[in-house]
XYZ file of C-alpha atoms in Angstrom:
553
model
C 0.087 0.299 0.531
C 1.407 3.307 -0.737
C 2.264 6.461 1.423
C 0.738 9.578 0.449
C 2.082 12.702 2.305
C 3.669 16.308 1.657
C 7.117 16.624 2.409
C 7.764 19.075 5.106
C 11.166 20.630 6.114
C 12.950 24.086 7.528
C 13.875 27.412 5.692
C 17.097 28.636 7.265
C 15.381 30.458 9.766
C 14.023 27.891 11.512
C 10.183 28.077 9.949
C 8.730 24.988 9.371
C 7.417 24.497 5.248
C 5.246 22.178 4.033
C 5.468 21.485 0.181
C 2.471 22.452 -2.083
C 1.796 19.300 -3.659
C 2.094 15.407 -2.661
C 4.538 12.768 -2.809
C 3.954 9.240 -2.877
C 6.252 6.167 -1.992
C 4.836 3.211 -4.155
C 6.803 -0.038 -3.900
C 7.903 -1.007 -7.188
C 8.993 -4.868 -6.742
C 11.568 -5.413 -3.890
C 12.415 -1.996 -2.432
C 9.903 1.323 -2.200
C 10.872 4.530 -4.426
C 9.255 8.025 -3.909
C 7.412 9.873 -6.908
C 6.546 13.103 -7.224
C 2.778 13.808 -6.957
C 0.325 16.663 -7.948
C -1.652 19.137 -5.713
C -4.740 16.929 -5.267
C -4.213 14.155 -2.856
C -7.300 11.966 -4.653
C -4.749 13.070 -8.448
C -2.124 11.229 -6.579
C -3.450 8.214 -4.886
C -4.724 7.856 -8.074
C -0.986 7.499 -9.610
C -0.019 5.527 -6.722
C -2.279 2.349 -8.696
C -1.431 2.832 -11.305
C 1.836 2.648 -10.772
C 1.525 -0.762 -7.966
C -1.020 -2.201 -11.396
C 2.729 -1.088 -13.497
C 4.682 -2.985 -10.908
C 2.458 -6.263 -11.031
C 2.496 -5.495 -14.513
C 6.138 -6.276 -15.077
C 6.940 -8.513 -12.585
C 4.311 -10.762 -13.960
C 5.499 -10.097 -17.681
C 2.817 -8.878 -19.696
C 2.357 -5.955 -21.702
C 0.105 -2.635 -19.896
C -3.682 -2.796 -21.697
C -4.894 -0.155 -24.203
C -6.294 1.948 -21.497
C -2.974 2.308 -19.160
C -0.975 2.972 -22.170
C -3.423 5.995 -23.077
C -2.907 7.036 -19.504
C 0.473 6.962 -19.191
C 1.293 8.944 -22.302
C -0.192 11.692 -20.578
C 1.089 12.058 -18.057
C 4.367 15.236 -17.010
C 7.199 14.374 -18.860
C 9.562 14.461 -15.114
C 6.266 11.961 -14.143
C 7.356 9.097 -16.513
C 10.627 10.269 -16.368
C 10.755 8.700 -13.096
C 8.679 5.595 -14.582
C 11.399 5.284 -16.897
C 14.511 5.495 -14.569
C 11.812 3.173 -12.370
C 11.879 0.388 -15.145
C 8.756 0.732 -14.846
C 7.737 1.502 -19.211
C 8.962 -0.595 -21.659
C 7.917 -0.468 -25.914
C 4.852 1.902 -25.887
C 4.747 3.038 -23.074
C 8.305 4.265 -23.223
C 8.735 6.101 -25.605
C 6.026 8.356 -25.171
C 8.861 9.609 -22.482
C 12.079 10.494 -25.367
C 12.072 13.787 -27.007
C 9.879 14.489 -30.282
C 12.444 15.043 -32.158
C 13.899 12.092 -31.024
C 11.296 10.371 -32.471
C 11.625 12.728 -35.427
C 15.346 11.595 -36.070
C 14.190 8.353 -37.032
C 11.435 9.583 -38.861
C 13.240 11.201 -40.902
C 16.008 7.798 -41.646
C 13.142 5.963 -42.048
C 11.679 8.245 -44.953
C 15.004 7.754 -46.759
C 15.490 3.879 -45.712
C 11.430 3.437 -48.078
C 13.328 5.113 -50.962
C 12.344 8.703 -50.416
C 15.002 10.763 -52.003
C 17.420 13.267 -49.193
C 15.899 16.766 -50.855
C 12.096 14.860 -49.876
C 13.247 13.945 -46.141
C 14.476 16.734 -44.969
C 12.244 19.356 -46.225
C 9.409 16.761 -44.745
C 11.418 17.066 -41.599
C 11.689 20.606 -41.113
C 8.245 21.464 -41.712
C 7.580 18.388 -39.130
C 10.252 19.885 -37.193
C 8.611 23.241 -37.300
C 4.935 22.806 -35.889
C 6.838 21.142 -32.767
C 8.836 23.958 -32.097
C 6.026 26.381 -32.551
C 3.379 24.826 -30.692
C 6.766 23.721 -27.487
C 6.287 20.171 -28.529
C 8.889 17.869 -26.333
C 6.880 14.964 -25.796
C 4.210 13.341 -27.148
C 1.199 14.065 -24.694
C 2.282 17.573 -25.995
C 0.785 17.106 -29.611
C -2.898 18.690 -29.570
C -5.108 19.302 -32.713
C -5.714 22.678 -31.441
C -2.321 23.816 -30.645
C -1.326 22.770 -34.145
C -4.478 24.455 -35.274
C -3.079 27.243 -33.373
C -0.097 27.546 -34.537
C -0.661 26.931 -38.462
C -3.671 30.637 -38.074
C -0.819 32.734 -35.860
C 1.524 31.126 -39.226
C -0.808 32.902 -41.186
C -0.876 36.270 -40.534
C 1.843 38.720 -41.761
C 4.682 40.412 -39.419
C 5.835 43.603 -39.479
C 9.468 43.231 -39.076
C 12.364 46.210 -40.004
C 16.145 46.848 -39.983
C 18.454 48.562 -38.012
C 17.082 50.123 -34.713
C 13.838 51.174 -32.703
C 13.101 54.527 -32.060
C 10.379 56.309 -30.355
C 7.147 57.452 -31.661
C 5.392 61.087 -31.538
C 3.369 59.897 -28.538
C 6.982 58.574 -27.251
C 6.321 54.826 -27.706
C 8.253 52.749 -29.935
C 6.721 51.947 -32.984
C 8.627 49.768 -34.328
C 10.175 51.538 -36.756
C 13.752 51.089 -37.280
C 15.992 54.300 -37.928
C 17.253 54.461 -41.961
C 14.948 51.428 -42.869
C 11.534 51.451 -43.675
C 9.384 48.961 -42.021
C 8.626 45.874 -43.988
C 5.002 43.577 -44.136
C 6.281 39.532 -44.015
C 3.158 38.141 -45.819
C 2.156 35.123 -43.764
C 1.920 31.130 -44.673
C -0.486 30.693 -47.520
C -3.050 28.705 -47.232
C -1.076 25.367 -49.764
C 2.229 25.685 -47.101
C 0.459 25.750 -43.882
C -1.438 22.498 -45.703
C 1.669 20.922 -46.460
C 3.113 21.054 -43.322
C 0.070 20.073 -41.693
C 0.477 17.069 -43.487
C 3.908 16.458 -42.623
C 3.133 16.035 -39.329
C 0.161 13.710 -40.152
C 2.270 11.898 -41.742
C 4.805 11.533 -38.659
C 1.960 10.138 -36.367
C 0.777 7.712 -38.736
C 4.109 6.481 -38.545
C 4.297 6.921 -35.198
C 1.274 4.497 -34.396
C 2.749 2.135 -36.976
C 5.929 1.826 -35.462
C 3.401 0.683 -32.156
C 5.804 4.533 -30.186
C 1.610 6.099 -29.881
C -1.674 4.727 -29.113
C -3.984 7.296 -31.324
C -3.161 9.773 -33.443
C -4.155 13.260 -32.420
C -4.132 15.112 -35.834
C -6.140 12.542 -37.453
C -9.685 14.253 -37.624
C -7.809 17.122 -38.937
C -8.875 18.440 -42.303
C -7.065 21.245 -44.597
C -7.499 24.603 -45.630
C -9.356 25.352 -48.830
C -6.550 26.273 -50.607
C -8.682 28.180 -53.886
C -9.184 31.154 -51.302
C -5.476 31.648 -50.807
C -3.101 30.971 -53.457
C -0.804 32.974 -53.646
C 1.469 31.547 -57.211
C -1.417 30.433 -59.776
C 0.843 30.048 -62.675
C -0.463 30.584 -66.497
C 0.211 28.339 -70.068
C 2.140 30.624 -73.505
C 0.107 30.702 -75.968
C 1.299 29.058 -79.001
C 2.251 32.943 -80.593
C 4.071 33.372 -76.886
C 6.064 30.051 -77.125
C 6.875 30.790 -80.324
C 8.589 33.430 -80.170
C 10.110 32.208 -76.876
C 11.826 29.576 -78.819
C 13.055 31.693 -81.979
C 15.103 34.263 -79.228
C 16.393 31.786 -76.814
C 18.237 30.228 -80.006
C 18.951 33.450 -81.964
C 18.706 36.695 -79.530
C 16.692 39.568 -79.445
C 15.860 41.448 -82.675
C 17.425 44.778 -82.885
C 16.929 47.285 -85.411
C 15.192 44.160 -87.692
C 18.400 42.305 -86.552
C 19.025 38.919 -84.539
C 21.734 39.699 -81.997
C 22.710 35.825 -81.887
C 22.421 34.220 -78.842
C 24.731 33.396 -75.938
C 25.086 31.802 -73.485
C 24.339 31.428 -69.830
C 24.971 30.583 -67.128
C 26.583 27.842 -68.504
C 23.835 26.967 -71.515
C 24.578 27.851 -75.308
C 21.377 29.516 -76.113
C 20.942 26.633 -79.034
C 21.011 24.165 -75.312
C 19.078 26.127 -73.716
C 16.072 26.058 -77.026
C 16.057 22.751 -77.229
C 16.164 22.056 -73.167
C 12.037 24.746 -73.413
C 11.177 22.671 -76.083
C 11.727 19.227 -74.983
C 10.025 20.503 -71.798
C 7.474 21.437 -73.538
C 6.778 18.314 -75.656
C 7.008 16.262 -73.268
C 6.295 17.534 -70.355
C 9.157 16.929 -68.175
C 10.215 18.282 -64.598
C 13.373 20.194 -64.474
C 14.372 16.906 -61.815
C 14.027 14.711 -64.564
C 15.415 17.574 -67.264
C 18.811 17.092 -65.093
C 18.725 13.187 -64.967
C 19.263 12.457 -68.857
C 21.656 10.951 -70.749
C 22.037 10.227 -74.319
C 21.154 6.440 -73.488
C 18.314 7.992 -72.329
C 16.809 8.868 -75.563
C 16.025 5.855 -78.575
C 15.897 8.416 -81.229
C 15.349 5.561 -84.190
C 12.163 3.834 -82.496
C 8.785 4.142 -83.783
C 7.525 6.621 -82.257
C 11.056 7.869 -80.443
C 11.342 7.906 -76.314
C 12.178 9.163 -73.738
C 13.079 7.724 -70.721
C 13.385 8.260 -67.256
C 15.224 6.363 -64.387
C 13.421 5.613 -61.628
C 15.598 7.293 -59.085
C 14.926 10.945 -60.305
C 11.057 10.245 -61.536
C 8.236 11.421 -58.893
C 6.723 8.501 -59.443
C 9.557 6.248 -58.013
C 9.321 3.972 -61.429
C 10.422 4.214 -64.449
C 8.409 6.485 -67.342
C 8.566 6.761 -70.902
C 7.278 9.109 -72.539
C 7.268 9.429 -76.360
C 7.993 12.439 -79.131
C 7.322 13.412 -81.315
C 8.796 12.900 -85.201
C 10.020 16.012 -86.045
C 11.475 16.521 -81.988
C 13.510 13.548 -82.479
C 14.994 13.957 -85.980
C 16.279 17.562 -84.049
C 17.359 16.309 -80.741
C 19.766 13.009 -82.820
C 21.121 16.452 -83.936
C 21.600 17.479 -80.820
C 23.058 15.411 -79.512
C 24.917 14.016 -82.587
C 28.650 13.922 -80.692
C 27.849 12.872 -76.893
C 28.468 9.502 -75.394
C 25.851 7.525 -73.853
C 26.334 8.384 -70.905
C 27.102 11.989 -71.057
C 24.277 14.272 -69.707
C 21.892 15.334 -72.020
C 22.018 19.077 -70.893
C 24.011 21.138 -68.116
C 20.867 22.405 -66.843
C 22.787 25.490 -64.032
C 21.555 24.812 -60.115
C 17.815 24.932 -59.523
C 17.564 29.109 -58.349
C 20.018 30.057 -61.483
C 17.351 27.549 -63.777
C 14.585 30.361 -62.777
C 17.338 33.496 -63.972
C 17.755 31.695 -66.704
C 13.893 31.253 -67.615
C 14.289 35.171 -66.835
C 16.628 36.199 -68.782
C 15.249 34.640 -72.207
C 11.304 35.596 -71.735
C 12.485 38.927 -70.937
C 14.226 39.125 -74.395
C 11.157 37.335 -75.762
C 9.235 40.400 -74.432
C 7.302 37.310 -72.068
C 5.600 39.239 -68.706
C 6.419 36.598 -65.689
C 3.571 37.757 -64.415
C 0.278 38.509 -66.467
C -1.969 41.133 -66.388
C -4.237 38.389 -63.930
C -1.313 38.310 -60.968
C -0.596 34.534 -62.821
C 3.071 33.671 -62.994
C 4.666 31.717 -65.165
C 8.130 29.784 -64.612
C 9.920 27.102 -65.498
C 6.921 24.723 -64.642
C 5.154 26.813 -66.866
C 6.459 24.340 -68.956
C 4.703 21.178 -67.478
C 1.081 23.751 -67.631
C 1.889 25.141 -71.309
C 2.836 20.742 -72.605
C -0.646 19.514 -70.766
C -3.318 22.760 -71.718
C -1.932 22.112 -75.672
C -2.960 18.766 -75.247
C -6.267 19.551 -74.122
C -6.620 22.369 -77.029
C -5.527 19.912 -79.594
C -8.774 17.234 -78.004
C -6.605 14.488 -76.777
C -8.806 12.778 -74.781
C -8.422 13.611 -70.851
C -7.729 9.945 -69.715
C -4.425 9.510 -72.047
C -3.570 13.240 -70.955
C -3.112 12.125 -67.415
C -0.769 9.415 -69.072
C 0.964 11.700 -70.905
C 0.800 14.479 -68.014
C 1.523 10.770 -64.907
C -0.657 12.006 -62.999
C -2.055 9.614 -60.407
C -5.879 11.285 -60.378
C -7.801 13.118 -63.461
C -8.497 15.572 -61.274
C -5.060 17.005 -61.013
C -5.033 17.113 -64.345
C -8.185 18.299 -65.644
C -8.140 21.727 -62.339
C -4.685 22.271 -62.139
C -2.909 21.686 -65.382
C -5.440 22.857 -67.717
C -5.693 26.358 -69.182
C -8.965 27.336 -70.844
C -8.659 31.280 -72.539
C -11.688 32.587 -72.839
C -11.200 32.655 -76.807
C -12.436 29.012 -76.381
C -14.233 29.595 -73.726
C -16.328 31.689 -75.550
C -16.028 29.475 -79.068
C -17.131 26.647 -76.476
C -20.827 28.905 -76.669
C -21.268 28.303 -79.638
C -22.434 24.686 -79.835
C -25.277 26.338 -77.828
C -28.652 26.581 -80.051
C -29.663 30.210 -81.040
C -32.940 31.081 -78.915
C -32.772 34.269 -80.498
C -36.762 35.204 -81.665
C -37.112 35.076 -85.557
C -39.715 37.819 -86.590
C -40.839 36.719 -90.435
C -41.525 32.614 -89.151
C -43.795 33.832 -86.025
C -45.805 36.510 -88.312
C -46.402 34.154 -90.805
C -46.915 31.239 -87.868
C -49.896 33.695 -86.550
C -51.242 35.560 -90.061
C -49.962 38.953 -89.128
C -47.688 38.807 -92.209
C -50.732 38.491 -95.021
C -50.973 35.432 -95.367
C -52.607 32.181 -93.777
C -51.730 30.914 -91.672
C -50.610 26.878 -91.799
C -53.195 23.981 -91.001
C -50.353 22.827 -89.117
C -46.523 21.800 -89.409
C -46.355 18.877 -87.147
C -49.559 16.651 -87.315
C -50.614 14.296 -84.670
C -52.656 11.121 -85.834
C -55.518 12.730 -85.764
C -54.148 15.471 -87.667
C -54.722 17.903 -84.583
C -52.070 20.867 -84.832
C -49.811 20.682 -82.350
C -47.931 24.316 -82.186
C -44.368 25.226 -83.144
C -41.919 27.671 -81.509
C -42.409 29.983 -79.752
C -42.453 33.617 -81.540
C -40.797 36.847 -80.663
C -44.049 38.392 -78.736
C -44.126 35.191 -77.144
C -47.259 33.941 -78.780
C -46.962 30.583 -79.938
C -46.173 29.754 -83.542
C -48.274 27.425 -84.213
C -51.256 29.440 -81.475
C -53.533 29.545 -84.619
C -57.066 27.742 -84.579
C -56.645 24.556 -85.894
C -57.362 24.047 -89.755
C -58.294 20.241 -90.114
C -60.303 17.977 -88.189
C -61.910 20.435 -86.024
C -64.035 19.922 -83.411
C -62.430 16.258 -82.504
C -60.228 17.952 -79.261
C -60.790 20.239 -76.482
C -59.773 23.160 -77.027
C -57.802 24.567 -74.434
C -58.564 28.492 -73.992
C -55.575 29.853 -72.922
C -56.375 31.486 -69.428
C -56.606 27.244 -68.884
C -53.826 26.073 -70.697
C -49.961 24.686 -68.407
C -47.966 27.141 -70.417
C -50.423 30.402 -70.085
C -48.876 33.273 -68.364
C -52.960 33.878 -66.977
C -52.663 37.120 -70.042
C -54.589 36.462 -72.902
C -52.411 35.989 -76.365
C -49.681 34.288 -74.022
C -50.212 31.381 -73.947
C -47.882 29.120 -75.617
C -50.552 26.139 -75.959
C -52.909 28.502 -77.210
C -55.030 26.995 -79.871
C -53.729 23.439 -78.917
C -55.851 20.160 -77.074
C -54.811 19.139 -73.902
C -54.286 16.138 -75.439
C -51.885 17.507 -77.636
C -48.945 19.042 -75.921
C -48.701 16.651 -73.224
C -47.731 13.918 -75.651
C -44.326 12.983 -75.766
C -43.120 12.860 -79.619
C -44.762 16.706 -79.560
C -42.273 17.887 -76.489
C -38.986 16.511 -78.184
C -35.977 18.847 -78.344
C -35.072 19.517 -81.690
C -31.888 20.290 -80.693
C -29.126 18.644 -78.878
C -25.785 19.840 -77.835
C -21.915 18.730 -78.975
C -19.220 19.651 -78.161
C -17.012 21.935 -79.798
C -14.682 20.336 -82.911
C -11.050 20.004 -81.824
C -7.747 20.331 -83.194
C -6.337 16.410 -83.124
C -3.004 17.863 -82.642
C -0.776 19.749 -81.033
C 0.417 22.908 -82.651
C 3.638 22.087 -84.174
C 6.092 24.439 -83.548
C 7.617 26.056 -86.683
C 11.324 26.366 -86.851
C 12.904 29.383 -85.870
C 14.796 31.753 -88.160
C 17.621 31.391 -88.536
C 17.982 28.147 -87.354
C 20.626 25.094 -87.965
C 19.559 21.951 -88.582
C 21.810 20.978 -85.462
C 19.167 23.137 -83.290
C 16.297 21.875 -85.151
C 13.966 24.125 -83.115
């Protein structure tokens, strides 16, 4: 039976003092152990009983049940540390007392062991560490859904900052500004960035459960934010004329006084190499990292069709990807790669940041803005967006476009990477039926043009007229009295017609029978919706002026 008491002592003046919290002496194994408790006596008694139960399970060689394990995980770190030193925590319970950063290091290593790239493992590790440190979570029990949500909400708020020394404002208080520097506002994280952090943390928590280091996931019910309401980096696709101009100016250089100045080397890549790089990217959809991995042996230019293969180690899907190429592009590549060995790199790309700068300079020479009037951005990955958008413009089936883009879902292909211009959207409206009024037809149907109205355009079995399309004045084109088979059916008055607006002269079924307007055959739609006819292939990129056969652009 454990002993519960408050510790007492005498201070320097000899006055007796009593601890605010309770202490429990618990028998563990063959000896007694002192365990600091809580300020509440009943809570300390409960702690002592559970510790004695843990001791009994250890002696019997049994593992704690789920309820007892969750109780241990919820204990303060100091108490769990004591229990670990007593040898009562093993397996999952012992993991709960370890520092989260130690678990995180193991998780990073497991990502590498599972085949993840070093860049992905580091990025995931840093995101999880940022949230853990930002929420002050040191142990597993410190991770809470409310704490994570609050941290991410704070990160989305813009911050004010500046350099130099702060100085006082007019009211004598510091206004947060710095001498010689204007105050700056740093935007907070976007919804997409917050989702990346949350996804990384939830993946870490799932790994903890899978490794039996924890009994439950405190973040399982947290959902991601709506990224559509806070998109900071919206890409766009280049139009065909812009794309041709980019390839032309990249190879030949900008035009001065009507003459091409000649493409200059940038960041270690010749003008011909950059032009070929952009063309291959926009006609295959390869990413920058995948293009960097290509060698001369990655291409089968004599095959039918010609192909390029991305090794599994460099593919985002972690499998070998073999993609077809256009025959004219293959011919240009054959000349471009003629002097390279099979193991030589096809393109010598600069660093990731310099690839961005390199394309930015070529776009500036071609007069293509990096950000358009709508705030959409074009960067190197925009070449992949252009590739998929051109597939859609060429009438390629969405499933084929998904396979060429190597996307896991067709939603990603159609929603994120396919860009449709306003001109094509306007042209699509031409597929709708023409509902505009036709006064001449309406006049002939009602007999107002001086000629008699036709007896019936669509006779039924009894020869009773069925009426025609609605005229421009709201009167049915076949609203005149039936000329054939009179009296064969009851005439519906305009006021009682199901199509009547309640006003004389506005009934669509005026002069027709109750039977006829309800017959399905007489109410068929005369125009079906049809899809807009699209071109069947991608727009061919015309050779640029002054291009040599070795370049192929």
